[in-house]
Short mmCIF file of C-alpha atoms in Angstrom, two decimals:
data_model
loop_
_atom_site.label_atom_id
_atom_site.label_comp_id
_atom_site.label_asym_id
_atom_site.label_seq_id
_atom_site.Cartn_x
_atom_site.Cartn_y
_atom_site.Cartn_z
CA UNK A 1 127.29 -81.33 26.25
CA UNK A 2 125.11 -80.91 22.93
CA UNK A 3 127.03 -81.07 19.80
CA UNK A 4 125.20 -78.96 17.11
CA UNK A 5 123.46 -81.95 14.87
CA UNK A 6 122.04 -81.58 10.96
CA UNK A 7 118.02 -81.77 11.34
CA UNK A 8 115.99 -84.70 10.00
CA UNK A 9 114.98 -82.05 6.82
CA UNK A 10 118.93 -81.76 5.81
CA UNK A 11 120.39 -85.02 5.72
CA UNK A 12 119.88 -86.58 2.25
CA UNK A 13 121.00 -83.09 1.05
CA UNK A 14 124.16 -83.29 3.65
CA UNK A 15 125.27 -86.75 2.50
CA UNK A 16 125.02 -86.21 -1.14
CA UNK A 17 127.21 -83.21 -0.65
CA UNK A 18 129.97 -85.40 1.30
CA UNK A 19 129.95 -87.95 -1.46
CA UNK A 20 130.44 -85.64 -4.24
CA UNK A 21 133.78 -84.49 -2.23
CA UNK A 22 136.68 -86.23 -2.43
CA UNK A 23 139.59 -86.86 0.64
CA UNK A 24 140.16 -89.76 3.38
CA UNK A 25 138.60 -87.47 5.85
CA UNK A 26 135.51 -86.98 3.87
CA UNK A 27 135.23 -90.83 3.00
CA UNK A 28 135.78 -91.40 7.16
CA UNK A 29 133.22 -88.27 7.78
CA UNK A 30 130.96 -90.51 5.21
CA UNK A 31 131.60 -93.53 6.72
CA UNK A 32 130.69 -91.88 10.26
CA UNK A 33 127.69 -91.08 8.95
CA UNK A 34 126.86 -94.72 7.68
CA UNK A 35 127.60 -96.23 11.12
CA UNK A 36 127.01 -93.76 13.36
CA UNK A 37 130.01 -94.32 15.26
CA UNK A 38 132.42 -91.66 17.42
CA UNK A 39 135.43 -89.79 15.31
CA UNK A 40 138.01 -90.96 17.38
CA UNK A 41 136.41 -95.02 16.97
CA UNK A 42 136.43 -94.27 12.74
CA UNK A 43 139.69 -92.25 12.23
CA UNK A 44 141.49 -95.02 14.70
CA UNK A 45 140.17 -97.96 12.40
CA UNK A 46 142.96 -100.01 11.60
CA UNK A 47 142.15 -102.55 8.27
CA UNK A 48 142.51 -105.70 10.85
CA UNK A 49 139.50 -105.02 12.74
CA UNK A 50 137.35 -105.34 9.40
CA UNK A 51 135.93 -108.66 9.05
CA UNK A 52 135.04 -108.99 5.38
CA UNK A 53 133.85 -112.38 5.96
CA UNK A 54 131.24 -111.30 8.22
CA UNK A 55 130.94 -107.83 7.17
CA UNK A 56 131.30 -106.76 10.95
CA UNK A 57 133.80 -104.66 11.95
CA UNK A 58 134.90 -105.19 15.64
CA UNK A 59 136.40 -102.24 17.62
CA UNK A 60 138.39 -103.48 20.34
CA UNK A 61 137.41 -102.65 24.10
CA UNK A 62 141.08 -100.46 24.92
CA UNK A 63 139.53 -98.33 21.82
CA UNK A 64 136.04 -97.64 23.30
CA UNK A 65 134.63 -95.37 25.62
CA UNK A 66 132.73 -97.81 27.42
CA UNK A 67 135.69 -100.07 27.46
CA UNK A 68 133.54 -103.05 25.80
CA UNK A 69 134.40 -104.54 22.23
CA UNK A 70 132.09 -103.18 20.27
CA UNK A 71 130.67 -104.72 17.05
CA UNK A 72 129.48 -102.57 14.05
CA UNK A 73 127.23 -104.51 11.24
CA UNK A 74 128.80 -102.94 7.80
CA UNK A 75 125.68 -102.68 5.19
CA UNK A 76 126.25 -103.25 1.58
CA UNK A 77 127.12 -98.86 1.10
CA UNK A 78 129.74 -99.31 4.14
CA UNK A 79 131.46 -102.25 2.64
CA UNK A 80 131.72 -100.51 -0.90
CA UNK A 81 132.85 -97.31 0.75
CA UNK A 82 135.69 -99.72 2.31
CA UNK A 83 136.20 -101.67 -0.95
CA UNK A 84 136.57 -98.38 -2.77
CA UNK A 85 139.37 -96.93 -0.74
CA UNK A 86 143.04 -96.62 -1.91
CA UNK A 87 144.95 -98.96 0.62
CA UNK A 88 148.82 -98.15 0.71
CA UNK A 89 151.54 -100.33 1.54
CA UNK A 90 152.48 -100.32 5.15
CA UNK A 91 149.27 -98.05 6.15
CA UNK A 92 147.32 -99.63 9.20
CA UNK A 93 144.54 -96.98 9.07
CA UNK A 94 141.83 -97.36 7.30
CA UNK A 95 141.53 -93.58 6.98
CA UNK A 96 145.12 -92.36 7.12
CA UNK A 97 146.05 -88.67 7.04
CA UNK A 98 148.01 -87.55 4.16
CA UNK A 99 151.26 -87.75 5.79
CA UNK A 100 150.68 -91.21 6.93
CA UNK A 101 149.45 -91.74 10.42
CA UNK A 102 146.00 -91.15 12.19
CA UNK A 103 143.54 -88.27 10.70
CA UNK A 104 143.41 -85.86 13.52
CA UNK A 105 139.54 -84.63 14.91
CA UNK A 106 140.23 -81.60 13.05
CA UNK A 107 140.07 -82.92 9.69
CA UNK A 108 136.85 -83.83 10.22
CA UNK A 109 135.63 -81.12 11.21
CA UNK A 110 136.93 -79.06 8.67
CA UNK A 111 134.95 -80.97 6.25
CA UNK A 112 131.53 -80.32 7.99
CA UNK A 113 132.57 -76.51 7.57
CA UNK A 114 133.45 -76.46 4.15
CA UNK A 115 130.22 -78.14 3.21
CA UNK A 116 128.63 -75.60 5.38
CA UNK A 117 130.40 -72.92 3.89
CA UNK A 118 129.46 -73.71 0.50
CA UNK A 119 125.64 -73.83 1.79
CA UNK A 120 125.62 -71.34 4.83
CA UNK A 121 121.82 -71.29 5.10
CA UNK A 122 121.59 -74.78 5.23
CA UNK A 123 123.18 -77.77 7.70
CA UNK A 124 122.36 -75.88 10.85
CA UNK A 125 121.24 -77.48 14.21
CA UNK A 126 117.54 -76.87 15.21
CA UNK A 127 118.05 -75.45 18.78
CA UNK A 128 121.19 -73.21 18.31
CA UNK A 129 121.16 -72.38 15.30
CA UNK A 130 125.21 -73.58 14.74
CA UNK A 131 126.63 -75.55 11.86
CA UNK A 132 126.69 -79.19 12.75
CA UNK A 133 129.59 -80.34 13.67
CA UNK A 134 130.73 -84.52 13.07
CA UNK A 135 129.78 -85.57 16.42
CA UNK A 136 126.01 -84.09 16.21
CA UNK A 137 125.67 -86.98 12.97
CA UNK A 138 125.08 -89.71 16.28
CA UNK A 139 122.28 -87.29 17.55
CA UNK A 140 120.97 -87.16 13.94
CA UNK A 141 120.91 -90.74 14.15
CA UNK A 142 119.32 -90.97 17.46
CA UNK A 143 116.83 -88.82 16.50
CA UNK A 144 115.48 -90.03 13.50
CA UNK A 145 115.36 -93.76 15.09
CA UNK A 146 113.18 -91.90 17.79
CA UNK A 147 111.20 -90.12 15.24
CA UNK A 148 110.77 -91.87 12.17
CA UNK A 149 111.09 -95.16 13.17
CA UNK A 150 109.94 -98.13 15.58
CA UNK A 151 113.22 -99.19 16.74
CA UNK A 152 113.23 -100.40 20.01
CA UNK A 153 115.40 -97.41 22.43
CA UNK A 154 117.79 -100.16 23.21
CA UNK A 155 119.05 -101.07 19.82
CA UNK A 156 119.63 -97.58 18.91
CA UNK A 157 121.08 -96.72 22.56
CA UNK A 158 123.45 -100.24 21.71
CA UNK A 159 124.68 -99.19 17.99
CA UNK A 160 125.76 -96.15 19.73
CA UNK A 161 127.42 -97.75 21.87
CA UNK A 162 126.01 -95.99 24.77
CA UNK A 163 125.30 -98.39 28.12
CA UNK A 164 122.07 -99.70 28.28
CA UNK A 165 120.34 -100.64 31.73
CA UNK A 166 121.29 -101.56 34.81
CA UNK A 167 124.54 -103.53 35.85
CA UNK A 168 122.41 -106.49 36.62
CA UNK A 169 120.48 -105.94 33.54
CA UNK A 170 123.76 -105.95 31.78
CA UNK A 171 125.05 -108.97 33.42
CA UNK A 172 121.58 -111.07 31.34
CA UNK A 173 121.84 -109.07 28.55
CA UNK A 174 123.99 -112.20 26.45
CA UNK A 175 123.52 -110.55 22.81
CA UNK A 176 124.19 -107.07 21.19
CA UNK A 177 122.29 -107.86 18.22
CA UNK A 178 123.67 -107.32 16.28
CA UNK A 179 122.21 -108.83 13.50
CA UNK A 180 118.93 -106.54 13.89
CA UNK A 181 120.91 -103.72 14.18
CA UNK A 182 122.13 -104.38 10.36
CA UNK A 183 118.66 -104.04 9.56
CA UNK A 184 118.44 -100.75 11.20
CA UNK A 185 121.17 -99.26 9.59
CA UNK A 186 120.51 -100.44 6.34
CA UNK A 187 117.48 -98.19 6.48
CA UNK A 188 119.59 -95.82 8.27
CA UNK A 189 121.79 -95.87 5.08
CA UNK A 190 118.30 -95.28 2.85
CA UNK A 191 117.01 -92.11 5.04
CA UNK A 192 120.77 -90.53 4.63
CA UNK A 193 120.98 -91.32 0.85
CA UNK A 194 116.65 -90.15 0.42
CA UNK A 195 115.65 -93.66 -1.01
CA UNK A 196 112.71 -93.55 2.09
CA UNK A 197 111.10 -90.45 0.33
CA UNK A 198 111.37 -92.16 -3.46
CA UNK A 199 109.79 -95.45 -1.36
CA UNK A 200 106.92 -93.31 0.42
CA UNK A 201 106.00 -91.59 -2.47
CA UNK A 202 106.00 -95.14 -5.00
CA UNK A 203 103.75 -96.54 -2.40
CA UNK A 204 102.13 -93.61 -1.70
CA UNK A 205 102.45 -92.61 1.89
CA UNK A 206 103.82 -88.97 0.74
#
């Protein structure tokens, strides 16, 4: 079904107002938005699927939809997101709730509606008219790779972890690359933050 998603126009404003906030679900609702991954993948992060090394973090197949490991590139604003959070001792989560243990969906998604709240003319999906709610951010995502970029369909369809082409297609398919998808969402990370307006207009495409 459609999940109500922030429009092209509102996202710089959007993620500026989620990083002035403070709380593990808004640095997980920020770090959804960097990576463009599902709530339930993000708020079930556990610290051992980061690879620092690599920055790559790898979410294992029993944790994804499509039943697949699943490997997200981290760009330089997800690893300092990561590098800036408050680990406790004993805490596997990389997001815990406040009472130790796994933020629930709903935390989440009262963040989108306090930062709608606070702005209730603003943050509103195109077709319905609703506040956007955490799961639209991956149709934000999909549209402005469809829309403002030249992205091939598959490598967006792949870093959101959707399945691409037929089995047999699959079955040839040896790579996920991933290492041109950290491209993509390092510019991903420059549309959400408005650094592709300050570029266009310095060059002088706006």
């Amino acid at each position: 079904r459609h999940h109500p998603a922030l429009a092209l126009s509102d996202v710089a404003n959007w993620f500026s107002d989620v990083q002035n906030r403070e709380g593990f679900a808004t640095r997980a609702l920020e770090f959804m938005a960097l990576v463009a991954a599902r709530s339930g993948e993000v708020r079930g992060a556990v610290w051992s699927e980061i690879d620092f090394t690599n920055d790559v973090w790898i979410i294992p197949s029993e944790r994804m939809k499509t039943r697949t490991e699943h490997r997200v590139p981290l760009t330089k604003e997800a690893l300092d997101l990561l590098e800036r959070l408050d680990r406790f001792a004993g805490a596997d989560f990389v997001f815990p709730a406040q009472r130790g243990g796994m933020l629930s969906d709903a935390a989440l998604s009262a963040c989108m509606k306090r930062i709608h709240a606070a702005n209730p003319q603003r943050y509103l999906d195109r077709q319905s008219g609703c506040p956007a709610v955490p799961h639209g951010l991956r149709s934000t995502f999909r549209d402005w790779a469809a829309e403002r970029t030249e992205y091939p369909r598959d490598m967006a369809e792949i870093a959101l972890a959707h399945t691409v082409g037929s089995e047999v297609e699959r079955a040839y398919r040896r790579s996920d690359m991933v290492e041109k998808r950290r491209a993509m969402m390092a510019a991903w990370g420059r549309f959400l933050r408005g650094d592709d307006k300050i570029e266009a207009i310095q060059t002088g495409e706006l």
